[in-house]
CSV table of C-alpha atoms in Angstrom, one decimal:
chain,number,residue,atom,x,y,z
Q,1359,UNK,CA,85.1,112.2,96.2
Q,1360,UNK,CA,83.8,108.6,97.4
Q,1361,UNK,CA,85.0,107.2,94.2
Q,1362,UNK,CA,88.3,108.4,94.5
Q,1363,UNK,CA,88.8,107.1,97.7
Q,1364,UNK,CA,87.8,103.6,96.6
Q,1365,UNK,CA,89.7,103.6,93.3
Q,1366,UNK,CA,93.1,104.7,95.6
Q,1367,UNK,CA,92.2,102.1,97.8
Q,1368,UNK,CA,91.7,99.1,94.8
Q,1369,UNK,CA,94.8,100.6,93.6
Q,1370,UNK,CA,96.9,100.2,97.2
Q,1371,UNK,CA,95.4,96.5,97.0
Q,1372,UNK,CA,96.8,95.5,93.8
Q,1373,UNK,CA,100.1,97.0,94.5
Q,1374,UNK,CA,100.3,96.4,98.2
Q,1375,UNK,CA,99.8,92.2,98.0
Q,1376,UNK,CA,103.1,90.1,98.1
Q,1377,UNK,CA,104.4,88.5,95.0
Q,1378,UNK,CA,103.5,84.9,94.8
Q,1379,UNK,CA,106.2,83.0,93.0
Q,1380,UNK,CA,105.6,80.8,89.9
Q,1381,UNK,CA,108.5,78.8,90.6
Q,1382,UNK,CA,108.7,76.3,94.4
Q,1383,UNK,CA,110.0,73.1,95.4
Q,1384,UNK,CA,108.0,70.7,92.9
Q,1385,UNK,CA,105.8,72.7,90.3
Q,1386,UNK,CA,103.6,71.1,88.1
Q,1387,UNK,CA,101.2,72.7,85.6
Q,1388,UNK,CA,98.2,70.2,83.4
Q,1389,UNK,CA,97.6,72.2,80.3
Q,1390,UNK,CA,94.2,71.4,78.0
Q,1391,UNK,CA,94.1,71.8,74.3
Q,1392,UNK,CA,90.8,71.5,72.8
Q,1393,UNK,CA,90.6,71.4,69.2
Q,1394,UNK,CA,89.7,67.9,67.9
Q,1395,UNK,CA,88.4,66.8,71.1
Q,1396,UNK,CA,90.4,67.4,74.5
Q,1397,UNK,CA,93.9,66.2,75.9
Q,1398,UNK,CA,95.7,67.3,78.5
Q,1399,UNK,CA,99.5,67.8,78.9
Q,1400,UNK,CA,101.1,67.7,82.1
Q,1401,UNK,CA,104.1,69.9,82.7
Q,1402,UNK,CA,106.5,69.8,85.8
Q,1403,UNK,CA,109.9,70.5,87.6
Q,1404,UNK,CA,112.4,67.7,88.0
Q,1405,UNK,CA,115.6,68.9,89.2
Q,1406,UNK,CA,117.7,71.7,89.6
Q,1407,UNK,CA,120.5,73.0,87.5
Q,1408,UNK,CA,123.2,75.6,87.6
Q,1409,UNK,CA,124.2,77.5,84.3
Q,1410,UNK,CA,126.1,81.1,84.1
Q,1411,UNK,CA,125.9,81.5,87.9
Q,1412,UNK,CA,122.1,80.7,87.7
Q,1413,UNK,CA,120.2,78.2,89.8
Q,1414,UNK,CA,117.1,76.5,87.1
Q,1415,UNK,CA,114.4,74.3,87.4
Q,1416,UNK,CA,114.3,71.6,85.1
Q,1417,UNK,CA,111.2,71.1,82.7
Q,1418,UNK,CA,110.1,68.1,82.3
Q,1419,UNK,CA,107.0,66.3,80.8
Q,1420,UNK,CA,105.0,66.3,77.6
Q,1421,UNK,CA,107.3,63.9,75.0
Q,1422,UNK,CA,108.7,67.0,72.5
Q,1423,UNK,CA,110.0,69.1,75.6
Q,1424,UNK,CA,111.3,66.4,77.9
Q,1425,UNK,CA,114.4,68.0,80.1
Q,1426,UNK,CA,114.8,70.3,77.0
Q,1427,UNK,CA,114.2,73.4,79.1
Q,1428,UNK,CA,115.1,75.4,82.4
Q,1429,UNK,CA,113.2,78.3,84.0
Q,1430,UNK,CA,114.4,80.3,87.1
Q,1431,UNK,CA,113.0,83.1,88.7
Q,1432,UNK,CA,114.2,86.1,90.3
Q,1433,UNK,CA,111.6,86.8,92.9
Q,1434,UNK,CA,113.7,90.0,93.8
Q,1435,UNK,CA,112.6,91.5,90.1
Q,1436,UNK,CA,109.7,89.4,89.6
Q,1437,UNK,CA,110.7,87.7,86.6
Q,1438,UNK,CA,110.6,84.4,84.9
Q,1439,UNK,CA,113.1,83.4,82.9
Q,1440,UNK,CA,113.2,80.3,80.1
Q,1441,UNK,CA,116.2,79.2,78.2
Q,1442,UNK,CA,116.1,76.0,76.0
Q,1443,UNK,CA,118.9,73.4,75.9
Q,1444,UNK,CA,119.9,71.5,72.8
Q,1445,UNK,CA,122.2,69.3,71.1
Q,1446,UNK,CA,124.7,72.2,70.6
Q,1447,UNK,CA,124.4,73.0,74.6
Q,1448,UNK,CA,122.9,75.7,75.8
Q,1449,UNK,CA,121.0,78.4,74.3
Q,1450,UNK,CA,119.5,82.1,74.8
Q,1451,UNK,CA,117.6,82.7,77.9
Q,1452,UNK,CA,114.3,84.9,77.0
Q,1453,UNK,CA,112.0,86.9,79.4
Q,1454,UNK,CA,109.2,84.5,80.1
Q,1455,UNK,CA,107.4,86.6,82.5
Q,1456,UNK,CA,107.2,90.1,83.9
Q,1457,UNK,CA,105.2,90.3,87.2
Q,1458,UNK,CA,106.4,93.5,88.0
Q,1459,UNK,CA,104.3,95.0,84.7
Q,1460,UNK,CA,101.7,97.7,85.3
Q,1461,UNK,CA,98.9,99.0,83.2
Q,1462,UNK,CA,99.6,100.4,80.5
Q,1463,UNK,CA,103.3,98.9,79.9
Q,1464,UNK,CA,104.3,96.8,77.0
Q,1465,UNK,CA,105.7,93.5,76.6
Q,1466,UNK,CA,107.4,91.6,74.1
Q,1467,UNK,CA,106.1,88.2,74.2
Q,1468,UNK,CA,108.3,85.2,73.2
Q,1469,UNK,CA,108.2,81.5,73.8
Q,1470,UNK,CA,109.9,78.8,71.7
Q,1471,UNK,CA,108.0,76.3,73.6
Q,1472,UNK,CA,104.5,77.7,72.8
Q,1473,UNK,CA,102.3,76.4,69.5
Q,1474,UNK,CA,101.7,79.9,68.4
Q,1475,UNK,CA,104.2,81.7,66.3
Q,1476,UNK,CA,107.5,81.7,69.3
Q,1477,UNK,CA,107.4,85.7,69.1
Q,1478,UNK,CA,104.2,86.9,69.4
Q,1479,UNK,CA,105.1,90.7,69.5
Q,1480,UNK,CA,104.4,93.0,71.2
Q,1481,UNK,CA,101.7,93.5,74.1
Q,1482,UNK,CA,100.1,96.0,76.4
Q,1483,UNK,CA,99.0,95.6,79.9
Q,1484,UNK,CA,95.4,96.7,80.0
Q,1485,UNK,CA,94.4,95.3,83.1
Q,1486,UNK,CA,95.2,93.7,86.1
Q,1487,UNK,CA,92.9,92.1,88.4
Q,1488,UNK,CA,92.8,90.0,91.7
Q,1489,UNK,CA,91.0,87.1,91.8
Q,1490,UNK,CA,90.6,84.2,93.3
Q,1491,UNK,CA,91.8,81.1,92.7
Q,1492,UNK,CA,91.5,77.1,94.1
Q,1493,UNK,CA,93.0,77.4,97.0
Q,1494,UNK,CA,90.8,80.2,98.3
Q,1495,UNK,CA,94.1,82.8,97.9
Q,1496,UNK,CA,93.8,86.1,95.7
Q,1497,UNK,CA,96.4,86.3,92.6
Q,1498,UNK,CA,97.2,88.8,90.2
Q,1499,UNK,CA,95.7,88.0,86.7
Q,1500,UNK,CA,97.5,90.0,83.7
Q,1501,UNK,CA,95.1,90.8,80.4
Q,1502,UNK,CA,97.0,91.7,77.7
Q,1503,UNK,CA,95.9,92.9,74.3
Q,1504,UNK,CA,98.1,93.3,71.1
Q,1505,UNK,CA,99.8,96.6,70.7
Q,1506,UNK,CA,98.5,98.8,67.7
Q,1507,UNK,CA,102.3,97.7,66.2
Q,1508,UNK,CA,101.4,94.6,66.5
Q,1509,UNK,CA,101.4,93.0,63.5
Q,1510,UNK,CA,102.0,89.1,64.4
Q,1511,UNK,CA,99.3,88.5,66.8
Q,1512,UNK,CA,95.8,89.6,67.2
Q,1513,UNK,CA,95.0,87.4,70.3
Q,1514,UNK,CA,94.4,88.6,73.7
Q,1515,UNK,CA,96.7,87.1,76.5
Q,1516,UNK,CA,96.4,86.4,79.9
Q,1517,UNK,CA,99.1,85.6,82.8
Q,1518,UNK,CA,98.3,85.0,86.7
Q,1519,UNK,CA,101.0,85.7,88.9
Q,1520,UNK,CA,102.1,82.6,90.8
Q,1521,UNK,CA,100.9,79.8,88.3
Q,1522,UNK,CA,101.8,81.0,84.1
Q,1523,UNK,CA,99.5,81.7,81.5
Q,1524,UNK,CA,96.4,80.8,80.4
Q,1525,UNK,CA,96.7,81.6,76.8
C-alpha cells in the first residue's frame, strides 16, 4: 500500500509544479558539438516580431541561422512554436515543443534548423523526470524514444521544460 501512496504522490509532483517557460525577456542558449574536437554555438533572442496576429522572438546567432527564424510560445498550451523566414517571406510554423506531453504520448518531431534529418518522426514519451538544474530550481526533463513506426530515427531524445533540448 506504501508504494502506492508514494508513486501517487511522485505523480502529483510532476503534474502539480508550474510550467517554466522556454521563452523570457532575453534568452540565450550555447550549444556544444563534439565530433572533431569541440565548438560551441551560441544562440539568442534579439527582438520581437509580429506575424498572423502572433508576437515572436527573433533568433539570432550562429552565421547560417542569423534573424532567419522566430519562435513564440503559448504558455497557456505549453507549446513552442518555430517558423523560418526566407527570401520568399514567411514560411510554415512547426510544433517545436510540446510541454504539455505525458507518458506514453507520441510526438512528431521536426526541426529545419537541426543537423539531423529536419523530421525525425515519430517519438514516444517514456519518461519524465524532475531534476535539478544550475540555478538550484527542479525542471521537467522529457526522454523520448523512437516509436516502433519509426523508421527515420533510432536516437533517443531528450527536452527540459524551460530551456530546449539536449539532443
Amino acid at each position: 500500500m506504501m508504494i502506492f501512496y508514494v508513486v501517487t504522490g511522485l505523480n502529483s509532483v510532476l503534474h502539480g509544479q508550474d510550467y517554466k517557460p522556454l521563452l523570457d525577456n532575453t534568452n540565450e542558449w550555447h550549444v556544444t558539438n563534439c565530433y572533431f574536437g569541440c565548438l560551441t554555438d551560441v544562440y539568442f533572442t534579439d527582438g520581437d516580431t509580429l506575424v498572423e496576429g502572433n508576437n515572436y522572438k527573433v533568433l539570432d546567432g550562429f552565421h547560417y541561422i542569423s534573424r532567419s527564424f522566430l519562435l513564440r510560445e503559448e504558455v497557456s498550451n505549453q507549446r513552442v512554436y518555430l517558423r523560418k523566414l526566407s527570401g520568399n517571406g514567411i514560411g510554415q510554423e512547426y510544433l517545436l515543443y510540446d510541454f504539455s506531453l505525458q507518458e506514453g504520448d507520441s510526438f512528431e518531431m521536426f526541426n529545419p534548423i537541426t543537423p539531423f534529418p529536419e523530421n525525425a518522426g515519430n517519438f514516444v514519451v517514456d519518461s519524465i523526470r524532475l531534476r535539478l538544474l544550475e540555478d538550484g530550481l527542479a525542471y521537467r526533463h522529457y526522454y523520448f524514444s523512437p516509436a516502433p513506426t519509426n523508421n527515420v530515427s533510432d536516437n533517443t531524445c531528450v527536452w527540459v521544460e524551460g530551456v530546449g533540448s539536449l539532443s
